[in-house]
PDB file of C-alpha atoms in Angstrom:
ATOM      1  CA  UNK A  35     -29.180  -6.051  20.684  1.00  0.00           C
ATOM      2  CA  UNK A  36     -26.514  -8.191  19.033  1.00  0.00           C
ATOM      3  CA  UNK A  37     -28.662  -8.654  15.948  1.00  0.00           C
ATOM      4  CA  UNK A  38     -29.072  -4.909  15.647  1.00  0.00           C
ATOM      5  CA  UNK A  39     -25.316  -4.457  15.827  1.00  0.00           C
ATOM      6  CA  UNK A  40     -24.775  -6.919  13.012  1.00  0.00           C
ATOM      7  CA  UNK A  41     -27.283  -5.101  10.848  1.00  0.00           C
ATOM      8  CA  UNK A  42     -25.635  -1.800  11.600  1.00  0.00           C
ATOM      9  CA  UNK A  43     -22.186  -3.029  10.601  1.00  0.00           C
ATOM     10  CA  UNK A  44     -22.669  -5.878   8.098  1.00  0.00           C
ATOM     11  CA  UNK A  45     -19.143  -5.544   6.740  1.00  0.00           C
ATOM     12  CA  UNK A  46     -17.721  -6.494  10.121  1.00  0.00           C
ATOM     13  CA  UNK A  47     -20.121  -9.289  11.049  1.00  0.00           C
ATOM     14  CA  UNK A  48     -17.294 -11.835  10.933  1.00  0.00           C
ATOM     15  CA  UNK A  49     -15.725 -10.484  14.122  1.00  0.00           C
ATOM     16  CA  UNK A  50     -18.691  -9.341  16.143  1.00  0.00           C
ATOM     17  CA  UNK A  51     -18.391 -11.920  18.910  1.00  0.00           C
ATOM     18  CA  UNK A  52     -14.624 -12.154  19.077  1.00  0.00           C
ATOM     19  CA  UNK A  53     -12.032  -9.648  18.049  1.00  0.00           C
ATOM     20  CA  UNK A  54      -9.893 -11.295  15.412  1.00  0.00           C
ATOM     21  CA  UNK A  55      -6.711  -9.537  14.364  1.00  0.00           C
ATOM     22  CA  UNK A  56      -4.084 -11.651  12.664  1.00  0.00           C
ATOM     23  CA  UNK A  57      -0.336 -11.403  12.174  1.00  0.00           C
ATOM     24  CA  UNK A  58       1.741 -12.809   9.324  1.00  0.00           C
ATOM     25  CA  UNK A  59       4.618 -14.286  11.281  1.00  0.00           C
ATOM     26  CA  UNK A  60       7.173 -13.321   8.631  1.00  0.00           C
ATOM     27  CA  UNK A  61       6.997  -9.942  10.372  1.00  0.00           C
ATOM     28  CA  UNK A  62       8.921 -11.523  13.266  1.00  0.00           C
ATOM     29  CA  UNK A  63      11.220 -13.806  11.277  1.00  0.00           C
ATOM     30  CA  UNK A  64      14.357 -12.644  13.116  1.00  0.00           C
ATOM     31  CA  UNK A  65      12.782 -13.311  16.503  1.00  0.00           C
ATOM     32  CA  UNK A  66      11.269 -16.663  15.544  1.00  0.00           C
ATOM     33  CA  UNK A  67      14.670 -17.928  14.479  1.00  0.00           C
ATOM     34  CA  UNK A  68      15.853 -17.329  18.061  1.00  0.00           C
ATOM     35  CA  UNK A  69      12.910 -18.481  20.181  1.00  0.00           C
ATOM     36  CA  UNK A  70       9.531 -19.543  18.814  1.00  0.00           C
ATOM     37  CA  UNK A  71       7.849 -19.969  22.190  1.00  0.00           C
ATOM     38  CA  UNK A  72       8.609 -16.540  23.648  1.00  0.00           C
ATOM     39  CA  UNK A  73       7.932 -14.831  20.324  1.00  0.00           C
ATOM     40  CA  UNK A  74       4.431 -16.312  20.051  1.00  0.00           C
ATOM     41  CA  UNK A  75       3.756 -15.412  23.684  1.00  0.00           C
ATOM     42  CA  UNK A  76       4.523 -11.784  22.826  1.00  0.00           C
ATOM     43  CA  UNK A  77       2.309 -11.953  19.718  1.00  0.00           C
ATOM     44  CA  UNK A  78      -0.633 -12.924  21.912  1.00  0.00           C
ATOM     45  CA  UNK A  79       0.206 -10.247  24.478  1.00  0.00           C
ATOM     46  CA  UNK A  80       0.233  -7.632  21.697  1.00  0.00           C
ATOM     47  CA  UNK A  81      -3.448  -8.377  21.052  1.00  0.00           C
ATOM     48  CA  UNK A  82      -3.409 -10.816  18.137  1.00  0.00           C
ATOM     49  CA  UNK A  83      -5.667 -13.871  18.089  1.00  0.00           C
ATOM     50  CA  UNK A  84      -4.749 -15.432  14.739  1.00  0.00           C
ATOM     51  CA  UNK A  85      -1.518 -15.915  12.820  1.00  0.00           C
ATOM     52  CA  UNK A  86      -0.360 -16.930   9.382  1.00  0.00           C
ATOM     53  CA  UNK A  87       2.676 -19.185   9.221  1.00  0.00           C
ATOM     54  CA  UNK A  88       5.454 -19.158   6.637  1.00  0.00           C
ATOM     55  CA  UNK A  89       8.628 -21.030   5.797  1.00  0.00           C
ATOM     56  CA  UNK A  90       7.521 -24.641   6.268  1.00  0.00           C
ATOM     57  CA  UNK A  91       9.875 -27.211   4.744  1.00  0.00           C
ATOM     58  CA  UNK A  92       9.924 -30.990   4.773  1.00  0.00           C
ATOM     59  CA  UNK A  93      13.403 -30.918   6.304  1.00  0.00           C
ATOM     60  CA  UNK A  94      13.166 -28.166   8.935  1.00  0.00           C
ATOM     61  CA  UNK A  95       9.390 -28.087   9.443  1.00  0.00           C
ATOM     62  CA  UNK A  96       8.496 -24.825  11.258  1.00  0.00           C
ATOM     63  CA  UNK A  97      11.736 -23.271  12.556  1.00  0.00           C
ATOM     64  CA  UNK A  98      12.852 -26.665  13.808  1.00  0.00           C
ATOM     65  CA  UNK A  99       9.483 -27.534  15.351  1.00  0.00           C
ATOM     66  CA  UNK A 100       7.083 -30.174  14.082  1.00  0.00           C
ATOM     67  CA  UNK A 101       3.534 -29.035  13.265  1.00  0.00           C
ATOM     68  CA  UNK A 102       2.350 -30.823  16.427  1.00  0.00           C
ATOM     69  CA  UNK A 103       4.880 -28.945  18.574  1.00  0.00           C
ATOM     70  CA  UNK A 104       3.953 -25.617  16.983  1.00  0.00           C
ATOM     71  CA  UNK A 105       0.252 -26.297  17.487  1.00  0.00           C
ATOM     72  CA  UNK A 106       0.852 -26.869  21.202  1.00  0.00           C
ATOM     73  CA  UNK A 107       2.567 -23.479  21.544  1.00  0.00           C
ATOM     74  CA  UNK A 108      -0.169 -21.730  19.575  1.00  0.00           C
ATOM     75  CA  UNK A 109      -2.887 -23.357  21.679  1.00  0.00           C
ATOM     76  CA  UNK A 110      -1.116 -22.375  24.911  1.00  0.00           C
ATOM     77  CA  UNK A 111      -1.287 -18.734  23.796  1.00  0.00           C
ATOM     78  CA  UNK A 112      -4.813 -18.713  22.407  1.00  0.00           C
ATOM     79  CA  UNK A 113      -3.581 -18.337  18.845  1.00  0.00           C
ATOM     80  CA  UNK A 114      -4.944 -20.047  15.744  1.00  0.00           C
ATOM     81  CA  UNK A 115      -2.984 -20.461  12.514  1.00  0.00           C
ATOM     82  CA  UNK A 116      -5.908 -19.940  10.142  1.00  0.00           C
ATOM     83  CA  UNK A 117      -3.574 -19.791   7.122  1.00  0.00           C
ATOM     84  CA  UNK A 118      -0.025 -20.629   6.180  1.00  0.00           C
ATOM     85  CA  UNK A 119       2.311 -19.729   3.318  1.00  0.00           C
ATOM     86  CA  UNK A 120       3.609 -22.906   1.692  1.00  0.00           C
ATOM     87  CA  UNK A 121       6.086 -22.838  -1.172  1.00  0.00           C
ATOM     88  CA  UNK A 122       4.830 -25.349  -3.753  1.00  0.00           C
ATOM     89  CA  UNK A 123       7.137 -24.123  -6.500  1.00  0.00           C
ATOM     90  CA  UNK A 124       8.237 -27.554  -7.640  1.00  0.00           C
ATOM     91  CA  UNK A 125       4.619 -28.379  -8.470  1.00  0.00           C
ATOM     92  CA  UNK A 126       3.624 -25.011  -9.908  1.00  0.00           C
ATOM     93  CA  UNK A 127       6.584 -25.013 -12.275  1.00  0.00           C
ATOM     94  CA  UNK A 128       7.359 -28.677 -12.954  1.00  0.00           C
ATOM     95  CA  UNK A 129       4.367 -30.671 -11.771  1.00  0.00           C
ATOM     96  CA  UNK A 130       6.374 -32.387  -9.025  1.00  0.00           C
ATOM     97  CA  UNK A 131       3.946 -33.240  -6.225  1.00  0.00           C
ATOM     98  CA  UNK A 132       6.504 -34.116  -3.532  1.00  0.00           C
ATOM     99  CA  UNK A 133       5.847 -30.967  -1.450  1.00  0.00           C
ATOM    100  CA  UNK A 134       2.058 -31.076  -1.506  1.00  0.00           C
ATOM    101  CA  UNK A 135       1.241 -33.949   0.890  1.00  0.00           C
ATOM    102  CA  UNK A 136       3.617 -32.602   3.551  1.00  0.00           C
ATOM    103  CA  UNK A 137       2.185 -29.086   3.263  1.00  0.00           C
ATOM    104  CA  UNK A 138      -1.396 -30.333   3.447  1.00  0.00           C
ATOM    105  CA  UNK A 139      -0.604 -32.536   6.432  1.00  0.00           C
ATOM    106  CA  UNK A 140       1.077 -29.649   8.261  1.00  0.00           C
ATOM    107  CA  UNK A 141      -1.877 -27.356   7.588  1.00  0.00           C
ATOM    108  CA  UNK A 142      -4.314 -29.998   8.824  1.00  0.00           C
ATOM    109  CA  UNK A 143      -2.366 -30.562  12.045  1.00  0.00           C
ATOM    110  CA  UNK A 144      -2.462 -26.815  12.688  1.00  0.00           C
ATOM    111  CA  UNK A 145      -6.199 -26.896  11.909  1.00  0.00           C
ATOM    112  CA  UNK A 146      -5.748 -24.145   9.343  1.00  0.00           C
ATOM    113  CA  UNK A 147      -8.487 -23.141   6.932  1.00  0.00           C
ATOM    114  CA  UNK A 148      -6.198 -22.014   4.110  1.00  0.00           C
ATOM    115  CA  UNK A 149      -3.060 -23.238   2.423  1.00  0.00           C
ATOM    116  CA  UNK A 150      -1.673 -20.155   0.696  1.00  0.00           C
ATOM    117  CA  UNK A 151       0.776 -19.886  -2.209  1.00  0.00           C
ATOM    118  CA  UNK A 152       3.069 -16.901  -1.498  1.00  0.00           C
ATOM    119  CA  UNK A 153       5.250 -16.425  -4.566  1.00  0.00           C
ATOM    120  CA  UNK A 154       6.067 -17.266  -8.198  1.00  0.00           C
ATOM    121  CA  UNK A 155       9.731 -17.237  -9.220  1.00  0.00           C
ATOM    122  CA  UNK A 156      10.551 -14.750 -11.991  1.00  0.00           C
ATOM    123  CA  UNK A 157      11.487 -17.250 -14.759  1.00  0.00           C
ATOM    124  CA  UNK A 158       8.006 -18.803 -14.545  1.00  0.00           C
ATOM    125  CA  UNK A 159       5.884 -15.631 -14.894  1.00  0.00           C
ATOM    126  CA  UNK A 160       7.163 -13.899 -17.990  1.00  0.00           C
ATOM    127  CA  UNK A 161       4.130 -14.076 -20.277  1.00  0.00           C
ATOM    128  CA  UNK A 162       0.440 -14.897 -20.588  1.00  0.00           C
ATOM    129  CA  UNK A 163       1.042 -18.589 -21.142  1.00  0.00           C
ATOM    130  CA  UNK A 164       3.100 -18.772 -17.955  1.00  0.00           C
ATOM    131  CA  UNK A 165       0.264 -17.296 -15.924  1.00  0.00           C
ATOM    132  CA  UNK A 166      -2.281 -19.594 -17.549  1.00  0.00           C
ATOM    133  CA  UNK A 167      -0.115 -22.571 -16.629  1.00  0.00           C
ATOM    134  CA  UNK A 168       0.167 -21.357 -13.041  1.00  0.00           C
ATOM    135  CA  UNK A 169      -3.607 -20.858 -12.898  1.00  0.00           C
ATOM    136  CA  UNK A 170      -4.263 -24.433 -13.980  1.00  0.00           C
ATOM    137  CA  UNK A 171      -1.794 -25.751 -11.447  1.00  0.00           C
ATOM    138  CA  UNK A 172      -3.533 -23.685  -8.761  1.00  0.00           C
ATOM    139  CA  UNK A 173      -6.803 -25.352  -9.744  1.00  0.00           C
ATOM    140  CA  UNK A 174      -5.165 -28.759  -9.374  1.00  0.00           C
ATOM    141  CA  UNK A 175      -3.724 -28.004  -5.947  1.00  0.00           C
ATOM    142  CA  UNK A 176      -7.061 -26.521  -4.879  1.00  0.00           C
ATOM    143  CA  UNK A 177      -8.801 -29.830  -5.635  1.00  0.00           C
ATOM    144  CA  UNK A 178      -6.237 -31.666  -3.494  1.00  0.00           C
ATOM    145  CA  UNK A 179      -6.800 -29.171  -0.687  1.00  0.00           C
ATOM    146  CA  UNK A 180     -10.562 -29.508  -0.961  1.00  0.00           C
ATOM    147  CA  UNK A 181     -10.322 -33.278  -0.556  1.00  0.00           C
ATOM    148  CA  UNK A 182      -8.314 -32.685   2.617  1.00  0.00           C
ATOM    149  CA  UNK A 183     -10.816 -30.181   4.000  1.00  0.00           C
ATOM    150  CA  UNK A 184      -8.661 -27.141   3.218  1.00  0.00           C
ATOM    151  CA  UNK A 185      -9.005 -24.128   0.954  1.00  0.00           C
ATOM    152  CA  UNK A 186      -6.331 -22.789  -1.388  1.00  0.00           C
ATOM    153  CA  UNK A 187      -5.399 -19.115  -1.646  1.00  0.00           C
ATOM    154  CA  UNK A 188      -2.891 -17.140  -3.695  1.00  0.00           C
ATOM    155  CA  UNK A 189      -0.933 -14.187  -2.275  1.00  0.00           C
ATOM    156  CA  UNK A 190       0.198 -11.365  -4.578  1.00  0.00           C
ATOM    157  CA  UNK A 191       3.129  -8.981  -4.807  1.00  0.00           C
ATOM    158  CA  UNK A 192       3.365  -6.197  -7.403  1.00  0.00           C
ATOM    159  CA  UNK A 193       4.704  -8.197 -10.362  1.00  0.00           C
ATOM    160  CA  UNK A 194       1.300  -9.767 -11.023  1.00  0.00           C
ATOM    161  CA  UNK A 195       0.037  -6.340 -12.075  1.00  0.00           C
ATOM    162  CA  UNK A 196       2.523  -5.982 -14.930  1.00  0.00           C
ATOM    163  CA  UNK A 197       0.775  -6.105 -18.299  1.00  0.00           C
ATOM    164  CA  UNK A 198       1.382  -8.731 -20.954  1.00  0.00           C
ATOM    165  CA  UNK A 199      -0.202  -7.732 -24.264  1.00  0.00           C
ATOM    166  CA  UNK A 200      -2.647  -5.486 -22.422  1.00  0.00           C
ATOM    167  CA  UNK A 201      -3.638  -7.906 -19.665  1.00  0.00           C
ATOM    168  CA  UNK A 202      -2.114  -8.297 -16.231  1.00  0.00           C
ATOM    169  CA  UNK A 203      -0.950 -11.568 -14.756  1.00  0.00           C
ATOM    170  CA  UNK A 204      -3.375 -11.035 -11.893  1.00  0.00           C
ATOM    171  CA  UNK A 205      -6.310 -10.729 -14.272  1.00  0.00           C
ATOM    172  CA  UNK A 206      -5.284 -14.024 -15.840  1.00  0.00           C
ATOM    173  CA  UNK A 207      -5.076 -15.744 -12.460  1.00  0.00           C
ATOM    174  CA  UNK A 208      -8.498 -14.423 -11.455  1.00  0.00           C
ATOM    175  CA  UNK A 209     -10.078 -15.421 -14.760  1.00  0.00           C
ATOM    176  CA  UNK A 210      -8.437 -18.815 -15.214  1.00  0.00           C
ATOM    177  CA  UNK A 211      -8.862 -20.172 -11.678  1.00  0.00           C
ATOM    178  CA  UNK A 212     -12.028 -21.821 -10.397  1.00  0.00           C
ATOM    179  CA  UNK A 213     -13.728 -19.230  -8.194  1.00  0.00           C
ATOM    180  CA  UNK A 214     -15.283 -21.995  -6.099  1.00  0.00           C
ATOM    181  CA  UNK A 215     -11.874 -23.500  -5.332  1.00  0.00           C
ATOM    182  CA  UNK A 216      -9.220 -20.762  -5.457  1.00  0.00           C
ATOM    183  CA  UNK A 217      -9.309 -17.717  -3.174  1.00  0.00           C
ATOM    184  CA  UNK A 218      -6.984 -14.743  -3.182  1.00  0.00           C
ATOM    185  CA  UNK A 219      -5.100 -13.197  -0.302  1.00  0.00           C
ATOM    186  CA  UNK A 220      -4.791  -9.555  -1.280  1.00  0.00           C
ATOM    187  CA  UNK A 221      -1.652  -7.827  -0.092  1.00  0.00           C
ATOM    188  CA  UNK A 222      -2.988  -4.288   0.129  1.00  0.00           C
ATOM    189  CA  UNK A 223       0.449  -2.686   0.208  1.00  0.00           C
ATOM    190  CA  UNK A 224       1.561  -4.344  -3.023  1.00  0.00           C
ATOM    191  CA  UNK A 225      -1.707  -3.461  -4.758  1.00  0.00           C
ATOM    192  CA  UNK A 226      -1.265   0.216  -3.903  1.00  0.00           C
ATOM    193  CA  UNK A 227       2.471   0.078  -4.647  1.00  0.00           C
ATOM    194  CA  UNK A 228       1.685  -1.237  -8.137  1.00  0.00           C
ATOM    195  CA  UNK A 229      -0.606   1.750  -8.779  1.00  0.00           C
ATOM    196  CA  UNK A 230      -3.881  -0.128  -8.415  1.00  0.00           C
ATOM    197  CA  UNK A 231      -6.943   0.337  -6.223  1.00  0.00           C
ATOM    198  CA  UNK A 232      -8.148  -2.467  -3.910  1.00  0.00           C
ATOM    199  CA  UNK A 233     -11.692  -1.101  -4.040  1.00  0.00           C
ATOM    200  CA  UNK A 234     -11.766  -1.473  -7.813  1.00  0.00           C
ATOM    201  CA  UNK A 235     -10.564  -5.049  -7.522  1.00  0.00           C
ATOM    202  CA  UNK A 236     -13.379  -5.776  -5.048  1.00  0.00           C
ATOM    203  CA  UNK A 237     -15.952  -4.245  -7.376  1.00  0.00           C
ATOM    204  CA  UNK A 238     -14.834  -6.258 -10.410  1.00  0.00           C
ATOM    205  CA  UNK A 239     -14.203  -9.527  -8.532  1.00  0.00           C
ATOM    206  CA  UNK A 240     -16.583  -9.562  -5.550  1.00  0.00           C
ATOM    207  CA  UNK A 241     -16.044 -12.314  -3.037  1.00  0.00           C
ATOM    208  CA  UNK A 242     -12.676 -13.523  -4.365  1.00  0.00           C
ATOM    209  CA  UNK A 243     -10.448 -11.873  -1.736  1.00  0.00           C
ATOM    210  CA  UNK A 244     -11.094 -13.933   1.375  1.00  0.00           C
ATOM    211  CA  UNK A 245      -7.920 -12.794   3.133  1.00  0.00           C
ATOM    212  CA  UNK A 246      -5.852  -9.610   3.238  1.00  0.00           C
ATOM    213  CA  UNK A 247      -2.382  -8.552   4.240  1.00  0.00           C
ATOM    214  CA  UNK A 248      -2.753  -5.233   6.018  1.00  0.00           C
ATOM    215  CA  UNK A 249       0.596  -3.578   5.462  1.00  0.00           C
ATOM    216  CA  UNK A 250       1.116   0.194   5.405  1.00  0.00           C
ATOM    217  CA  UNK A 251       3.400   2.264   3.183  1.00  0.00           C
ATOM    218  CA  UNK A 252       5.943   4.749   4.498  1.00  0.00           C
ATOM    219  CA  UNK A 253       5.076   8.348   3.620  1.00  0.00           C
ATOM    220  CA  UNK A 254       8.598   9.250   2.510  1.00  0.00           C
ATOM    221  CA  UNK A 255       9.980   6.060   1.002  1.00  0.00           C
ATOM    222  CA  UNK A 256       7.266   3.934  -0.603  1.00  0.00           C
ATOM    223  CA  UNK A 257       9.607   0.961  -0.719  1.00  0.00           C
ATOM    224  CA  UNK A 258       9.404   0.772   3.070  1.00  0.00           C
ATOM    225  CA  UNK A 259       6.631  -0.475   5.322  1.00  0.00           C
ATOM    226  CA  UNK A 260       5.469   1.276   8.455  1.00  0.00           C
ATOM    227  CA  UNK A 261       3.097   0.548  11.331  1.00  0.00           C
ATOM    228  CA  UNK A 262      -0.544   0.361  10.228  1.00  0.00           C
ATOM    229  CA  UNK A 263      -2.190   3.764  10.490  1.00  0.00           C
ATOM    230  CA  UNK A 264       1.100   5.659  10.249  1.00  0.00           C
ATOM    231  CA  UNK A 265       1.554   5.574   6.483  1.00  0.00           C
ATOM    232  CA  UNK A 266       0.026   6.537   3.152  1.00  0.00           C
ATOM    233  CA  UNK A 267      -2.700   3.910   2.833  1.00  0.00           C
ATOM    234  CA  UNK A 268      -6.207   4.867   3.954  1.00  0.00           C
ATOM    235  CA  UNK A 269      -7.533   1.570   5.297  1.00  0.00           C
ATOM    236  CA  UNK A 270     -10.949   2.840   6.428  1.00  0.00           C
ATOM    237  CA  UNK A 271     -12.726   2.640   3.035  1.00  0.00           C
ATOM    238  CA  UNK A 272     -11.021  -0.695   2.386  1.00  0.00           C
ATOM    239  CA  UNK A 273     -12.329  -2.205   5.627  1.00  0.00           C
ATOM    240  CA  UNK A 274     -15.769  -0.775   4.921  1.00  0.00           C
ATOM    241  CA  UNK A 275     -15.748  -2.805   1.702  1.00  0.00           C
ATOM    242  CA  UNK A 276     -14.770  -6.041   3.453  1.00  0.00           C
ATOM    243  CA  UNK A 277     -18.120  -7.682   2.716  1.00  0.00           C
ATOM    244  CA  UNK A 278     -17.807  -7.009  -1.025  1.00  0.00           C
ATOM    245  CA  UNK A 279     -14.252  -8.301  -0.905  1.00  0.00           C
ATOM    246  CA  UNK A 280     -15.344 -11.542   0.734  1.00  0.00           C
ATOM    247  CA  UNK A 281     -12.715 -11.043   3.432  1.00  0.00           C
ATOM    248  CA  UNK A 282     -12.867 -13.550   6.278  1.00  0.00           C
ATOM    249  CA  UNK A 283      -9.415 -13.064   7.801  1.00  0.00           C
ATOM    250  CA  UNK A 284      -6.713 -10.429   7.665  1.00  0.00           C
ATOM    251  CA  UNK A 285      -3.108 -10.341   8.815  1.00  0.00           C
ATOM    252  CA  UNK A 286      -0.895  -7.432   9.749  1.00  0.00           C
ATOM    253  CA  UNK A 287       2.458  -7.673   8.030  1.00  0.00           C
ATOM    254  CA  UNK A 288       5.497  -5.452   8.341  1.00  0.00           C
ATOM    255  CA  UNK A 289       8.664  -6.533   6.586  1.00  0.00           C
ATOM    256  CA  UNK A 290      11.001  -3.674   7.517  1.00  0.00           C
ATOM    257  CA  UNK A 291      11.371  -0.190   9.042  1.00  0.00           C
ATOM    258  CA  UNK A 292      10.254  -1.104  12.568  1.00  0.00           C
ATOM    259  CA  UNK A 293       9.671   1.780  14.971  1.00  0.00           C
ATOM    260  CA  UNK A 294      11.711   0.981  18.065  1.00  0.00           C
ATOM    261  CA  UNK A 295      11.457  -2.796  18.075  1.00  0.00           C
ATOM    262  CA  UNK A 296       9.476  -5.591  16.462  1.00  0.00           C
ATOM    263  CA  UNK A 297       6.991  -6.053  19.272  1.00  0.00           C
ATOM    264  CA  UNK A 298       6.247  -2.365  19.755  1.00  0.00           C
ATOM    265  CA  UNK A 299       5.573  -2.127  16.025  1.00  0.00           C
ATOM    266  CA  UNK A 300       3.074  -4.979  15.921  1.00  0.00           C
ATOM    267  CA  UNK A 301       1.363  -3.675  19.062  1.00  0.00           C
ATOM    268  CA  UNK A 302       1.003  -0.228  17.458  1.00  0.00           C
ATOM    269  CA  UNK A 303      -0.569  -1.774  14.343  1.00  0.00           C
ATOM    270  CA  UNK A 304      -2.889  -3.973  16.373  1.00  0.00           C
ATOM    271  CA  UNK A 305      -4.071  -1.060  18.513  1.00  0.00           C
ATOM    272  CA  UNK A 306      -4.773   1.134  15.482  1.00  0.00           C
ATOM    273  CA  UNK A 307      -6.845  -1.574  13.822  1.00  0.00           C
ATOM    274  CA  UNK A 308      -8.753  -2.343  17.009  1.00  0.00           C
ATOM    275  CA  UNK A 309      -9.522   1.310  17.709  1.00  0.00           C
ATOM    276  CA  UNK A 310     -10.138   2.594  14.198  1.00  0.00           C
ATOM    277  CA  UNK A 311     -10.977  -0.126  11.685  1.00  0.00           C
ATOM    278  CA  UNK A 312     -13.027  -2.811  13.424  1.00  0.00           C
ATOM    279  CA  UNK A 313     -16.591  -2.096  14.470  1.00  0.00           C
ATOM    280  CA  UNK A 314     -18.617  -4.015  17.032  1.00  0.00           C
TER     281      UNK A 314
END
């Protein structure tokens, strides 16, 4: 019976035995700054089973908690940090490796699969050569991650889709990075916001997008987010193409425009995904 179900819904085979809906914790940044423990308890109660961290620093660690302390709270709530956003700007721009060992060690303590690069500062992404340099640095970090048993991913915004002499920065990153070492976390909102189609990206670069940010766009003001299923983005065809994408994990993210309160918003998004986008 289970085998038949997998054949019927191959795109969703990754979550047949256990519902896996993730949350990028930046969504709850205001709450985490007040109380990490109670915030993560509410994340689990809202229906999430995985999370993606953000904001790690050598000085402050995770909101004042060590990776070991954070792992204990996650474990107590049945949550797994399968990915984390780590700012390795000093290496990407200047080749300074000081941040890398700490980030890798934190990710290993959390038993994450992915160490994800979330951002490139504007002065370092102005032309083709800049993106080629970033791509090579991503390859270098990816080799370090591989040695540590981790995978590297890159998360996009909309600026990567700006053209430089007819080619986008994102195209350069996809072309110049080692497909066996560097994955991409596709922020679906920013792809649509930039005027591009996620399905076309999947078709041209199958298997490269191992993670997604599932973030909806407000129907009136496209600069705003909204609860998943309440906005402009039609996620059904995107989820149906998850196998072509290579998607293994996805994370709800909402940066603003919460309906009522933070926790009601994430619960609304989780319920929509569970009821409408994931097949069993």
